[in-house]
Amino acid sequence: MDLATRLLAAALLAVPARAQTITPLVESGDSVPGVGSVTFIDNIAINATGDWLVEADTDHPDGTADSVLIRNGVLWLREGQALAAPAGASIGSFDSVNLNASAHSGWNFFLDGPPSGFDSGVYYDTSLLIQEGDVVLDPALTPASPYLGFFDVKNNANDQLALIATVDDAAIAASVDQVLVVLDTAGGVLIATDVRWKEGDVLPGQTEGIATFATGPHQSGFNETGDVLFFADLSGDSSVDGVIYLNGTKLA
């Protein structure tokens, strides 16, 4: 071992180990009052102030009412739970799981009750913001263009939500078109819709249009000032047409 390596090893040994505290939040077998016992953890979220949210499956005998969301140790939402809007709707299943700095969530629920074509919606906690079938309220799209569905939703401390949605815009050749949308809300009420990018748009520095956006939960980001990080496939050679952008700036 040379002198530099010995000095590095000595320095590392001299640094005291920092104590770590591990606190289980939800474990298999935990009882969820009125539902059953936890069998599986599906998803988690935590914010900077320590609020947490766990999506879990339980052994409840009804498979349409066995998934739960536990927030800070208390049952909050459950599969099959009735919602105020749209009329007659209940939670069919959960999609995104997140918490902003004030412990509010913005997400997509798949709905039981409404007919096909109207059976999903983007919510602020349990307040409906937009529903499948609603018209996109942004002049960036052809008037009367409807939402067809929603992918992973993210929210920030300013009660903004960012998501990839599918729409049907008559000005875009395909019958299902992807858009990257930011929603401004206030107390669970939608106040503005901003379509940042849509299928066919040419990003700065590119010559090919956007073909699709990546829709996985780890393929985009959204911060407190409303900046959106996203991955897109362009319409060119599939071996070189993937890009990562922060707003309108190419990163890779």
Coordinates of N, CA and C in Angstrom, one line a residue:
M1 N 0.9 -1.2 0.0 CA 0.0 0.0 0.0 C 0.9 1.2 0.0
D2 N 0.7 2.1 -1.0 CA 1.5 3.3 -1.0 C 1.1 4.3 0.0
L3 N 1.9 5.4 0.2 CA 1.6 6.4 1.2 C 0.3 7.1 1.0
A4 N -0.1 7.4 -0.2 CA -1.3 8.1 -0.4 C -2.5 7.2 0.0
T5 N -2.4 6.0 -0.4 CA -3.5 5.0 0.0 C -3.7 4.9 1.5
R6 N -2.5 4.8 2.2 CA -2.5 4.7 3.6 C -3.1 5.9 4.3
L7 N -2.8 7.1 3.8 CA -3.3 8.3 4.3 C -4.8 8.4 4.1
L8 N -5.3 8.0 2.9 CA -6.7 8.0 2.6 C -7.5 7.0 3.6
A9 N -6.9 5.8 3.7 CA -7.5 4.9 4.6 C -7.6 5.4 6.0
A10 N -6.5 6.0 6.5 CA -6.5 6.6 7.9 C -7.6 7.7 8.0
A11 N -7.7 8.5 7.0 CA -8.7 9.6 7.1 C -10.1 9.0 7.1
L12 N -10.4 8.0 6.3 CA -11.7 7.4 6.3 C -12.0 6.8 7.7
L13 N -11.0 6.1 8.3 CA -11.3 5.5 9.6 C -11.5 6.5 10.7
A14 N -10.9 7.7 10.5 CA -11.0 8.7 11.5 C -12.4 9.4 11.5
V15 N -13.2 9.3 10.4 CA -14.5 9.9 10.3 C -15.5 9.1 11.0
P16 N -16.2 9.6 12.0 CA -17.1 8.9 12.8 C -18.3 8.5 11.9
A17 N -18.8 7.3 12.1 CA -20.0 6.9 11.4 C -21.2 7.6 11.9
R18 N -22.0 8.1 10.9 CA -23.2 8.9 11.3 C -24.3 7.9 11.7
A19 N -25.0 8.1 12.8 CA -26.1 7.2 13.2 C -27.2 7.3 12.3
Q20 N -27.8 6.2 12.0 CA -29.0 6.1 11.1 C -30.2 5.5 11.9
T21 N -31.3 6.1 11.7 CA -32.5 5.6 12.4 C -33.5 5.1 11.3
I22 N -33.8 3.8 11.4 CA -34.7 3.2 10.4 C -36.1 2.9 11.1
T23 N -37.1 3.6 10.6 CA -38.4 3.4 11.2 C -39.4 2.8 10.2
P24 N -39.8 1.6 10.4 CA -40.8 1.0 9.5 C -42.1 1.8 9.5
L25 N -42.7 2.1 8.3 CA -43.9 2.8 8.2 C -45.1 1.9 8.0
V26 N -45.0 1.0 7.0 CA -46.0 0.0 6.8 C -45.3 -1.3 6.5
E27 N -45.8 -2.4 7.1 CA -45.2 -3.7 6.8 C -46.3 -4.7 6.5
S28 N -45.9 -5.8 5.8 CA -46.8 -6.9 5.5 C -47.4 -7.4 6.8
G29 N -48.7 -7.6 6.9 CA -49.3 -8.1 8.1 C -49.9 -7.0 8.9
D30 N -49.5 -5.7 8.7 CA -50.1 -4.6 9.4 C -51.7 -4.5 9.1
S31 N -52.4 -4.2 10.2 CA -53.9 -4.1 10.0 C -54.3 -2.7 9.5
V32 N -55.1 -2.7 8.5 CA -55.7 -1.5 8.0 C -57.2 -1.5 8.5
P33 N -57.6 -0.7 9.5 CA -58.9 -0.8 10.1 C -60.0 -0.8 9.0
G34 N -60.9 -1.7 9.1 CA -62.0 -1.7 8.2 C -61.8 -2.3 6.8
V35 N -60.5 -2.7 6.6 CA -60.2 -3.2 5.3 C -59.6 -4.6 5.4
G36 N -58.4 -4.7 6.0 CA -57.8 -6.0 6.1 C -56.3 -5.8 6.5
S37 N -55.5 -6.9 6.2 CA -54.1 -6.8 6.5 C -53.3 -6.6 5.3
V38 N -52.2 -5.8 5.4 CA -51.3 -5.5 4.3 C -50.7 -6.7 3.8
T39 N -50.7 -7.0 2.5 CA -50.0 -8.1 1.8 C -48.9 -7.7 1.0
F40 N -48.9 -6.4 0.5 CA -47.9 -6.0 -0.5 C -47.8 -4.5 -0.5
I41 N -46.6 -3.9 -0.7 CA -46.4 -2.5 -0.8 C -46.2 -2.2 -2.3
D42 N -47.1 -1.4 -2.9 CA -47.1 -1.1 -4.3 C -46.3 0.2 -4.7
N43 N -46.4 1.2 -3.8 CA -45.8 2.5 -4.2 C -45.6 3.3 -2.9
I44 N -44.7 4.3 -3.0 CA -44.5 5.2 -1.8 C -44.2 6.6 -2.3
A45 N -44.4 7.6 -1.4 CA -44.0 8.9 -1.7 C -43.7 9.6 -0.3
I46 N -42.8 10.5 -0.3 CA -42.4 11.2 0.9 C -42.0 12.7 0.5
N47 N -42.4 13.6 1.4 CA -42.0 15.0 1.0 C -40.9 15.5 2.0
A48 N -40.4 16.7 1.8 CA -39.2 17.2 2.5 C -39.5 17.4 4.0
T49 N -40.8 17.5 4.4 CA -41.1 17.7 5.8 C -41.5 16.4 6.5
G50 N -41.3 15.2 5.8 CA -41.5 13.9 6.4 C -42.9 13.3 6.3
D51 N -43.8 14.0 5.6 CA -45.1 13.4 5.4 C -44.9 12.3 4.4
W52 N -45.6 11.2 4.6 CA -45.5 10.0 3.7 C -46.8 9.4 3.3
L53 N -46.7 8.7 2.2 CA -47.9 8.1 1.6 C -47.5 6.7 1.1
V54 N -48.2 5.7 1.4 CA -47.9 4.3 1.0 C -49.2 3.8 0.3
E55 N -49.0 3.2 -0.9 CA -50.0 2.5 -1.6 C -49.8 1.0 -1.3
A56 N -50.8 0.3 -0.8 CA -50.6 -1.1 -0.4 C -51.8 -1.9 -0.9
D57 N -51.6 -3.2 -1.1 CA -52.6 -4.2 -1.2 C -52.9 -4.8 0.1
T58 N -54.2 -5.3 0.3 CA -54.5 -6.0 1.5 C -55.2 -7.3 1.1
D59 N -55.5 -8.1 2.2 CA -56.2 -9.4 2.0 C -57.7 -9.3 2.0
H60 N -58.2 -8.0 1.8 CA -59.7 -7.9 1.7 C -60.2 -8.8 0.6
P61 N -61.3 -9.5 0.9 CA -61.8 -10.5 -0.1 C -62.3 -10.0 -1.4
D62 N -62.7 -8.7 -1.4 CA -63.1 -8.1 -2.7 C -62.0 -7.5 -3.4
G63 N -61.6 -8.1 -4.5 CA -60.4 -7.6 -5.3 C -60.6 -6.2 -5.9
T64 N -61.8 -5.7 -5.8 CA -62.0 -4.3 -6.3 C -62.1 -3.3 -5.2
A65 N -61.8 -3.7 -4.0 CA -61.8 -2.8 -2.9 C -60.6 -3.1 -1.9
D66 N -59.6 -3.7 -2.4 CA -58.5 -4.2 -1.5 C -57.3 -3.3 -1.5
S67 N -57.1 -2.4 -2.4 CA -56.0 -1.5 -2.4 C -56.3 -0.2 -1.6
V68 N -55.2 0.3 -0.9 CA -55.4 1.5 0.0 C -54.3 2.4 -0.2
L69 N -54.5 3.7 0.2 CA -53.5 4.7 0.4 C -53.5 5.1 1.8
I70 N -52.3 4.9 2.5 CA -52.2 5.2 3.9 C -51.3 6.4 4.0
R71 N -51.8 7.5 4.6 CA -51.0 8.8 4.7 C -50.7 9.0 6.1
N72 N -49.4 9.1 6.4 CA -49.0 9.4 7.8 C -49.6 8.4 8.8
G73 N -49.8 7.2 8.4 CA -50.2 6.1 9.3 C -51.7 6.0 9.4
V74 N -52.5 6.8 8.6 CA -53.9 6.7 8.6 C -54.5 6.4 7.3
L75 N -55.5 5.5 7.2 CA -56.1 5.2 5.9 C -56.7 6.5 5.3
W76 N -56.3 6.8 4.1 CA -56.8 8.0 3.4 C -57.8 7.6 2.3
L77 N -57.4 6.9 1.4 CA -58.2 6.5 0.2 C -58.2 5.0 0.0
R78 N -59.2 4.5 -0.7 CA -59.4 3.1 -0.9 C -60.0 2.8 -2.2
E79 N -59.6 1.8 -2.9 CA -60.2 1.3 -4.1 C -61.7 1.1 -3.8
G80 N -62.6 1.6 -4.7 CA -64.0 1.5 -4.5 C -64.6 2.6 -3.8
Q81 N -63.8 3.6 -3.3 CA -64.3 4.7 -2.6 C -65.0 5.7 -3.5
A82 N -66.2 6.1 -3.1 CA -67.0 7.1 -4.0 C -66.3 8.4 -4.0
L83 N -66.4 9.1 -5.2 CA -65.8 10.4 -5.4 C -66.9 11.4 -5.6
A84 N -66.7 12.7 -5.3 CA -67.7 13.7 -5.5 C -68.0 14.0 -6.9
A85 N -66.9 13.8 -7.8 CA -67.1 14.0 -9.2 C -66.1 13.1 -10.0
P86 N -66.6 12.7 -11.2 CA -67.9 12.9 -11.7 C -69.0 12.1 -11.0
A87 N -70.2 12.5 -11.2 CA -71.3 11.8 -10.5 C -71.3 10.3 -10.7
G88 N -71.5 9.6 -9.6 CA -71.5 8.1 -9.7 C -70.2 7.4 -9.8
A89 N -69.1 8.2 -9.8 CA -67.8 7.6 -9.9 C -67.2 7.1 -8.6
S90 N -66.4 6.1 -8.7 CA -65.6 5.6 -7.5 C -64.2 5.3 -8.0
I91 N -63.3 5.1 -7.1 CA -61.9 4.9 -7.5 C -61.8 3.4 -8.0
G92 N -61.4 3.2 -9.2 CA -61.2 1.9 -9.7 C -59.8 1.4 -9.4
S93 N -58.8 2.3 -9.6 CA -57.4 2.0 -9.3 C -56.6 3.3 -9.2
F94 N -55.4 3.2 -8.6 CA -54.6 4.3 -8.4 C -53.5 4.3 -9.5
D95 N -53.0 5.4 -9.9 CA -51.9 5.5 -10.8 C -50.7 6.2 -10.1
S96 N -50.5 7.5 -10.3 CA -49.3 8.2 -9.7 C -49.5 8.2 -8.2
V97 N -48.4 8.2 -7.4 CA -48.5 8.5 -6.0 C -47.4 9.5 -5.7
N98 N -47.8 10.7 -5.2 CA -46.9 11.7 -4.9 C -47.4 12.6 -3.8
L99 N -46.6 13.4 -3.2 CA -46.9 14.4 -2.2 C -46.1 15.7 -2.5
N100 N -46.8 16.9 -2.4 CA -46.0 18.1 -2.5 C -45.6 18.6 -1.1
A101 N -45.0 19.7 -1.0 CA -44.5 20.2 0.3 C -45.6 20.4 1.3
S102 N -46.9 20.6 0.9 CA -48.0 20.7 1.8 C -48.8 19.4 2.0
A103 N -48.2 18.3 1.5 CA -48.8 17.0 1.7 C -50.1 16.8 0.8
H104 N -50.2 17.6 -0.3 CA -51.2 17.4 -1.2 C -50.7 16.6 -2.4
S105 N -51.6 15.9 -3.0 CA -51.3 15.0 -4.2 C -52.0 15.4 -5.4
G106 N -51.3 15.2 -6.5 CA -51.9 15.4 -7.9 C -51.7 14.1 -8.6
W107 N -52.8 13.5 -9.2 CA -52.6 12.1 -9.7 C -53.8 11.8 -10.7
N108 N -53.6 10.6 -11.3 CA -54.6 10.1 -12.2 C -55.3 8.9 -11.5
F109 N -56.6 9.0 -11.4 CA -57.4 7.8 -10.9 C -58.1 7.2 -12.1
F110 N -58.1 5.9 -12.2 CA -59.0 5.1 -13.1 C -60.3 4.9 -12.4
L111 N -61.4 5.1 -13.1 CA -62.7 5.3 -12.4 C -63.6 4.1 -12.8
D112 N -64.4 3.7 -11.7 CA -65.5 2.8 -12.0 C -66.8 3.7 -11.9
G113 N -67.7 3.3 -12.8 CA -69.0 4.1 -12.9 C -69.2 4.7 -14.2
P114 N -68.3 5.7 -14.6 CA -68.5 6.3 -15.9 C -68.2 5.3 -17.0
P115 N -68.8 5.6 -18.2 CA -68.6 4.7 -19.3 C -67.2 4.8 -19.9
S116 N -66.8 3.8 -20.7 CA -65.5 3.8 -21.4 C -65.4 5.1 -22.2
G117 N -64.2 5.7 -22.1 CA -64.0 7.0 -22.8 C -64.1 8.2 -21.9
F118 N -64.6 7.9 -20.6 CA -64.8 8.9 -19.6 C -64.3 8.4 -18.3
D119 N -63.6 7.3 -18.2 CA -63.4 6.6 -17.0 C -62.0 6.7 -16.4
S120 N -61.4 7.9 -16.6 CA -60.2 8.3 -15.8 C -60.2 9.8 -15.7
G121 N -59.5 10.3 -14.7 CA -59.4 11.7 -14.4 C -58.2 12.1 -13.6
V122 N -57.8 13.3 -13.8 CA -56.7 13.9 -13.0 C -57.3 14.7 -11.8
Y123 N -56.8 14.4 -10.6 CA -57.4 14.9 -9.4 C -56.3 15.7 -8.6
Y124 N -56.7 16.7 -7.9 CA -55.9 17.3 -6.8 C -56.5 16.8 -5.5
D125 N -55.8 15.9 -4.8 CA -56.4 15.1 -3.7 C -57.6 14.4 -4.3
T126 N -58.8 14.7 -3.9 CA -60.0 14.1 -4.4 C -60.8 15.0 -5.2
S127 N -60.3 16.2 -5.6 CA -61.0 17.2 -6.4 C -60.7 17.0 -7.9
L128 N -61.7 16.7 -8.7 CA -61.5 16.5 -10.1 C -61.1 17.8 -10.8
L129 N -60.0 17.7 -11.6 CA -59.5 18.8 -12.4 C -59.9 18.6 -13.9
I130 N -59.5 17.5 -14.4 CA -59.9 17.2 -15.8 C -60.3 15.7 -15.9
Q131 N -61.2 15.4 -16.8 CA -61.7 14.1 -17.0 C -61.5 13.6 -18.4
E132 N -61.2 12.4 -18.6 CA -61.2 11.8 -20.0 C -62.5 12.3 -20.7
G133 N -62.3 12.8 -21.9 CA -63.5 13.3 -22.7 C -63.6 14.8 -22.6
D134 N -63.0 15.4 -21.6 CA -63.0 16.9 -21.5 C -62.3 17.5 -22.7
V135 N -62.6 18.7 -23.0 CA -61.9 19.5 -24.1 C -60.7 20.1 -23.4
V136 N -59.6 20.1 -24.2 CA -58.3 20.7 -23.7 C -58.5 22.2 -23.8
L137 N -58.3 22.9 -22.7 CA -58.5 24.4 -22.7 C -57.2 25.1 -22.9
D138 N -56.7 25.0 -24.1 CA -55.5 25.7 -24.5 C -55.5 25.9 -26.0
P139 N -55.3 27.1 -26.5 CA -55.4 27.4 -27.9 C -54.2 26.8 -28.7
A140 N -53.3 26.1 -28.0 CA -52.2 25.4 -28.7 C -52.7 24.2 -29.5
L141 N -53.9 23.8 -29.2 CA -54.6 22.7 -29.9 C -55.8 23.2 -30.7
T142 N -56.2 22.4 -31.6 CA -57.4 22.7 -32.4 C -58.6 22.8 -31.4
P143 N -59.5 23.8 -31.5 CA -60.6 23.9 -30.6 C -61.4 22.6 -30.6
A144 N -61.9 22.2 -29.4 CA -62.7 21.0 -29.2 C -61.9 19.7 -29.2
S145 N -60.6 19.8 -29.1 CA -59.8 18.6 -29.0 C -60.0 18.0 -27.6
P146 N -60.4 16.7 -27.5 CA -60.7 16.1 -26.2 C -59.5 15.3 -25.7
Y147 N -59.5 15.2 -24.3 CA -58.5 14.3 -23.7 C -59.0 12.9 -23.9
L148 N -58.0 12.0 -24.2 CA -58.3 10.6 -24.3 C -57.8 9.7 -23.2
G149 N -56.8 10.3 -22.4 CA -56.2 9.5 -21.3 C -55.1 10.2 -20.7
F150 N -54.6 9.7 -19.6 CA -53.5 10.4 -18.8 C -52.5 9.4 -18.4
F151 N -51.2 9.9 -18.3 CA -50.1 9.1 -17.8 C -49.6 9.6 -16.5
D152 N -48.4 9.3 -16.1 CA -47.9 9.7 -14.8 C -48.0 11.2 -14.6
V153 N -48.5 11.5 -13.4 CA -48.7 12.9 -13.0 C -47.7 13.3 -11.9
K154 N -47.2 14.5 -12.0 CA -46.3 15.0 -10.9 C -46.8 16.4 -10.5
N155 N -46.6 16.7 -9.2 CA -47.1 18.0 -8.7 C -46.0 18.7 -7.9
N156 N -46.1 20.0 -7.7 CA -45.1 20.8 -7.0 C -45.7 21.6 -5.9
A157 N -44.9 22.3 -5.2 CA -45.3 23.1 -4.0 C -46.3 24.2 -4.4
N158 N -46.3 24.6 -5.6 CA -47.2 25.7 -6.1 C -48.5 25.2 -6.6
D159 N -48.8 23.9 -6.3 CA -50.1 23.3 -6.7 C -50.2 23.2 -8.2
Q160 N -49.1 23.1 -8.9 CA -49.1 22.9 -10.4 C -48.9 21.3 -10.6
L161 N -49.5 20.9 -11.6 CA -49.4 19.5 -12.0 C -48.8 19.4 -13.4
A162 N -47.9 18.4 -13.6 CA -47.3 18.2 -15.0 C -47.7 16.7 -15.3
L163 N -48.1 16.5 -16.6 CA -48.4 15.2 -17.0 C -48.3 15.1 -18.5
I164 N -48.2 13.8 -19.0 CA -48.3 13.5 -20.4 C -49.7 13.0 -20.6
A165 N -50.4 13.6 -21.5 CA -51.8 13.2 -21.8 C -51.9 12.7 -23.3
T166 N -52.9 11.9 -23.6 CA -53.3 11.7 -25.0 C -54.5 12.5 -25.3
V167 N -54.6 13.0 -26.5 CA -55.7 13.8 -27.0 C -56.0 13.4 -28.4
D168 N -57.0 14.0 -28.9 CA -57.4 13.8 -30.4 C -57.5 15.2 -31.0
D169 N -56.4 15.6 -31.6 CA -56.3 16.9 -32.3 C -56.5 16.7 -33.8
A170 N -57.5 17.2 -34.4 CA -57.7 17.0 -35.8 C -56.6 17.5 -36.7
A171 N -55.8 18.4 -36.1 CA -54.7 19.0 -36.9 C -53.4 18.1 -36.9
I172 N -53.4 17.0 -36.1 CA -52.3 16.1 -36.0 C -52.8 14.8 -36.7
A173 N -52.0 14.2 -37.5 CA -52.4 13.1 -38.4 C -53.0 11.9 -37.6
A174 N -52.4 11.5 -36.6 CA -52.8 10.3 -35.9 C -54.1 10.6 -35.1
S175 N -54.8 9.5 -34.7 CA -56.1 9.7 -34.0 C -55.8 9.8 -32.5
V176 N -54.6 9.4 -32.1 CA -54.2 9.5 -30.6 C -52.9 10.3 -30.6
D177 N -52.9 11.4 -30.0 CA -51.8 12.4 -30.0 C -51.4 12.6 -28.6
Q178 N -50.1 12.7 -28.4 CA -49.5 12.9 -27.0 C -49.2 14.4 -26.8
V179 N -49.4 14.9 -25.6 CA -49.1 16.3 -25.3 C -48.5 16.3 -23.9
L180 N -47.6 17.3 -23.6 CA -47.1 17.5 -22.3 C -47.8 18.7 -21.8
V181 N -48.5 18.6 -20.7 CA -49.4 19.6 -20.1 C -49.0 20.0 -18.7
V182 N -49.0 21.3 -18.4 CA -48.9 21.7 -17.0 C -50.2 22.4 -16.6
L183 N -50.8 22.0 -15.5 CA -52.0 22.5 -15.0 C -51.7 23.4 -13.8
D184 N -52.3 24.6 -13.8 CA -52.3 25.5 -12.6 C -53.6 25.3 -11.9
T185 N -53.5 25.1 -10.5 CA -54.7 24.9 -9.7 C -54.6 25.9 -8.5
A186 N -55.8 26.0 -7.9 CA -55.9 26.8 -6.7 C -56.9 26.1 -5.8
G187 N -56.5 25.5 -4.7 CA -57.4 24.9 -3.8 C -58.2 23.8 -4.4
G188 N -57.6 23.0 -5.4 CA -58.3 21.9 -6.0 C -59.2 22.4 -7.2
V189 N -59.0 23.6 -7.7 CA -59.8 24.1 -8.8 C -58.8 24.4 -9.9
L190 N -59.1 24.0 -11.1 CA -58.2 24.2 -12.3 C -58.4 25.7 -12.7
I191 N -57.3 26.4 -12.8 CA -57.4 27.8 -13.2 C -56.7 28.1 -14.6
A192 N -55.8 27.2 -15.0 CA -55.1 27.4 -16.3 C -54.5 26.1 -16.8
T193 N -54.5 25.9 -18.2 CA -53.9 24.8 -18.8 C -52.9 25.2 -19.8
D194 N -51.7 24.7 -19.7 CA -50.6 25.1 -20.5 C -50.0 23.9 -21.2
V195 N -50.3 23.7 -22.5 CA -49.7 22.7 -23.3 C -48.3 23.1 -23.7
R196 N -47.3 22.5 -23.1 CA -45.9 23.0 -23.3 C -45.4 22.5 -24.7
W197 N -45.7 21.2 -24.9 CA -45.2 20.6 -26.2 C -46.2 19.5 -26.6
K198 N -46.3 19.3 -27.9 CA -47.3 18.3 -28.4 C -46.6 17.5 -29.5
E199 N -47.2 16.4 -29.8 CA -46.7 15.5 -30.9 C -46.6 16.3 -32.2
G200 N -45.5 16.2 -32.9 CA -45.3 17.0 -34.1 C -44.5 18.2 -33.9
D201 N -44.5 18.8 -32.7 CA -43.7 20.0 -32.5 C -42.2 19.7 -32.7
V202 N -41.5 20.7 -33.2 CA -40.0 20.6 -33.4 C -39.3 21.3 -32.2
L203 N -38.6 20.6 -31.4 CA -37.9 21.2 -30.3 C -36.8 22.0 -30.7
P204 N -36.4 23.0 -30.0 CA -35.2 23.9 -30.3 C -34.0 23.1 -30.6
G205 N -33.3 23.4 -31.7 CA -32.1 22.7 -32.1 C -32.3 21.4 -32.9
Q206 N -33.6 21.0 -33.1 CA -33.9 19.8 -33.9 C -34.5 20.1 -35.2
T207 N -34.5 19.1 -36.1 CA -35.2 19.3 -37.4 C -36.4 18.3 -37.5
E208 N -36.5 17.3 -36.6 CA -37.5 16.3 -36.6 C -38.5 16.6 -35.6
G209 N -39.8 16.3 -35.8 CA -40.9 16.5 -34.9 C -40.9 15.5 -33.8
I210 N -41.6 15.8 -32.7 CA -41.8 14.9 -31.6 C -42.7 13.8 -32.1
A211 N -42.3 12.5 -31.9 CA -43.2 11.4 -32.2 C -43.9 10.9 -31.0
T212 N -43.2 10.7 -29.8 CA -43.8 10.3 -28.6 C -43.0 10.9 -27.4
F213 N -43.7 11.0 -26.3 CA -43.0 11.3 -25.0 C -42.9 10.0 -24.2
A214 N -41.8 9.9 -23.4 CA -41.7 8.8 -22.5 C -42.7 9.0 -21.3
T215 N -43.4 7.9 -20.9 CA -44.5 8.1 -19.9 C -44.2 7.4 -18.6
G216 N -43.1 6.8 -18.4 CA -42.8 6.1 -17.1 C -42.6 7.1 -16.0
P217 N -42.8 6.7 -14.7 CA -42.7 7.6 -13.6 C -41.3 8.2 -13.4
H218 N -40.2 7.5 -13.9 CA -38.9 8.0 -13.8 C -38.3 8.5 -15.1
Q219 N -39.2 8.9 -16.0 CA -38.7 9.4 -17.3 C -39.1 10.9 -17.5
S220 N -39.4 11.5 -16.4 CA -39.7 13.0 -16.4 C -39.5 13.5 -15.0
G221 N -39.4 14.9 -14.9 CA -39.3 15.5 -13.7 C -40.0 16.9 -13.7
F222 N -40.3 17.4 -12.5 CA -41.0 18.6 -12.4 C -40.6 19.3 -11.1
N223 N -40.2 20.6 -11.2 CA -39.7 21.2 -9.9 C -40.6 22.3 -9.5
E224 N -40.3 23.0 -8.4 CA -41.1 23.9 -7.7 C -41.3 25.2 -8.5
T225 N -40.5 25.5 -9.5 CA -40.7 26.7 -10.3 C -41.3 26.3 -11.7
G226 N -41.8 25.1 -11.8 CA -42.6 24.8 -13.0 C -41.7 24.3 -14.2
D227 N -40.5 24.0 -13.9 CA -39.6 23.5 -15.0 C -39.9 22.0 -15.2
V228 N -39.9 21.6 -16.5 CA -40.3 20.2 -16.8 C -39.1 19.6 -17.5
L229 N -38.6 18.4 -17.0 CA -37.6 17.6 -17.6 C -38.3 16.4 -18.3
F230 N -38.0 16.2 -19.5 CA -38.7 15.1 -20.2 C -37.8 14.4 -21.3
F231 N -38.2 13.2 -21.6 CA -37.6 12.4 -22.7 C -38.6 12.3 -23.8
A232 N -38.1 12.5 -25.0 CA -38.9 12.4 -26.2 C -38.2 11.6 -27.3
D233 N -39.0 10.8 -28.0 CA -38.6 10.2 -29.3 C -39.0 11.1 -30.4
L234 N -38.1 11.3 -31.3 CA -38.4 12.2 -32.5 C -38.7 11.2 -33.7
S235 N -39.0 11.8 -34.8 CA -39.6 11.1 -35.9 C -38.5 10.5 -36.9
G236 N -37.2 10.6 -36.5 CA -36.2 10.2 -37.4 C -35.6 8.8 -37.1
D237 N -34.4 8.6 -37.4 CA -33.7 7.3 -37.3 C -33.8 6.9 -35.8
S238 N -34.4 5.7 -35.5 CA -34.7 5.3 -34.2 C -33.4 5.1 -33.3
S239 N -32.2 5.0 -34.0 CA -31.0 4.7 -33.2 C -30.4 6.0 -32.7
V240 N -30.9 7.2 -33.2 CA -30.3 8.5 -32.8 C -31.3 9.5 -32.5
D241 N -32.6 9.2 -32.3 CA -33.7 10.2 -32.2 C -34.2 10.4 -30.8
G242 N -33.6 9.8 -29.8 CA -34.0 10.1 -28.5 C -33.4 11.3 -27.9
V243 N -34.1 12.1 -27.2 CA -33.6 13.4 -26.6 C -34.1 13.6 -25.2
I244 N -33.3 14.3 -24.4 CA -33.7 14.7 -23.1 C -33.7 16.2 -23.1
Y245 N -34.8 16.9 -22.7 CA -34.9 18.3 -22.7 C -35.3 18.8 -21.3
L246 N -34.8 20.0 -20.9 CA -35.3 20.7 -19.8 C -36.0 21.9 -20.3
N247 N -37.3 21.9 -20.2 CA -38.1 23.0 -20.9 C -37.8 22.9 -22.4
G248 N -37.2 24.0 -22.9 CA -36.8 24.0 -24.3 C -35.3 23.9 -24.5
T249 N -34.5 23.4 -23.5 CA -33.1 23.3 -23.7 C -32.7 21.8 -23.7
K250 N -32.0 21.5 -24.8 CA -31.5 20.1 -25.0 C -30.4 19.8 -24.0
L251 N -30.5 18.7 -23.2 CA -29.5 18.3 -22.3 C -28.7 17.1 -22.9
A252 N -29.4 16.2 -23.7 CA -28.7 15.1 -24.3 C -29.5 14.6 -25.5

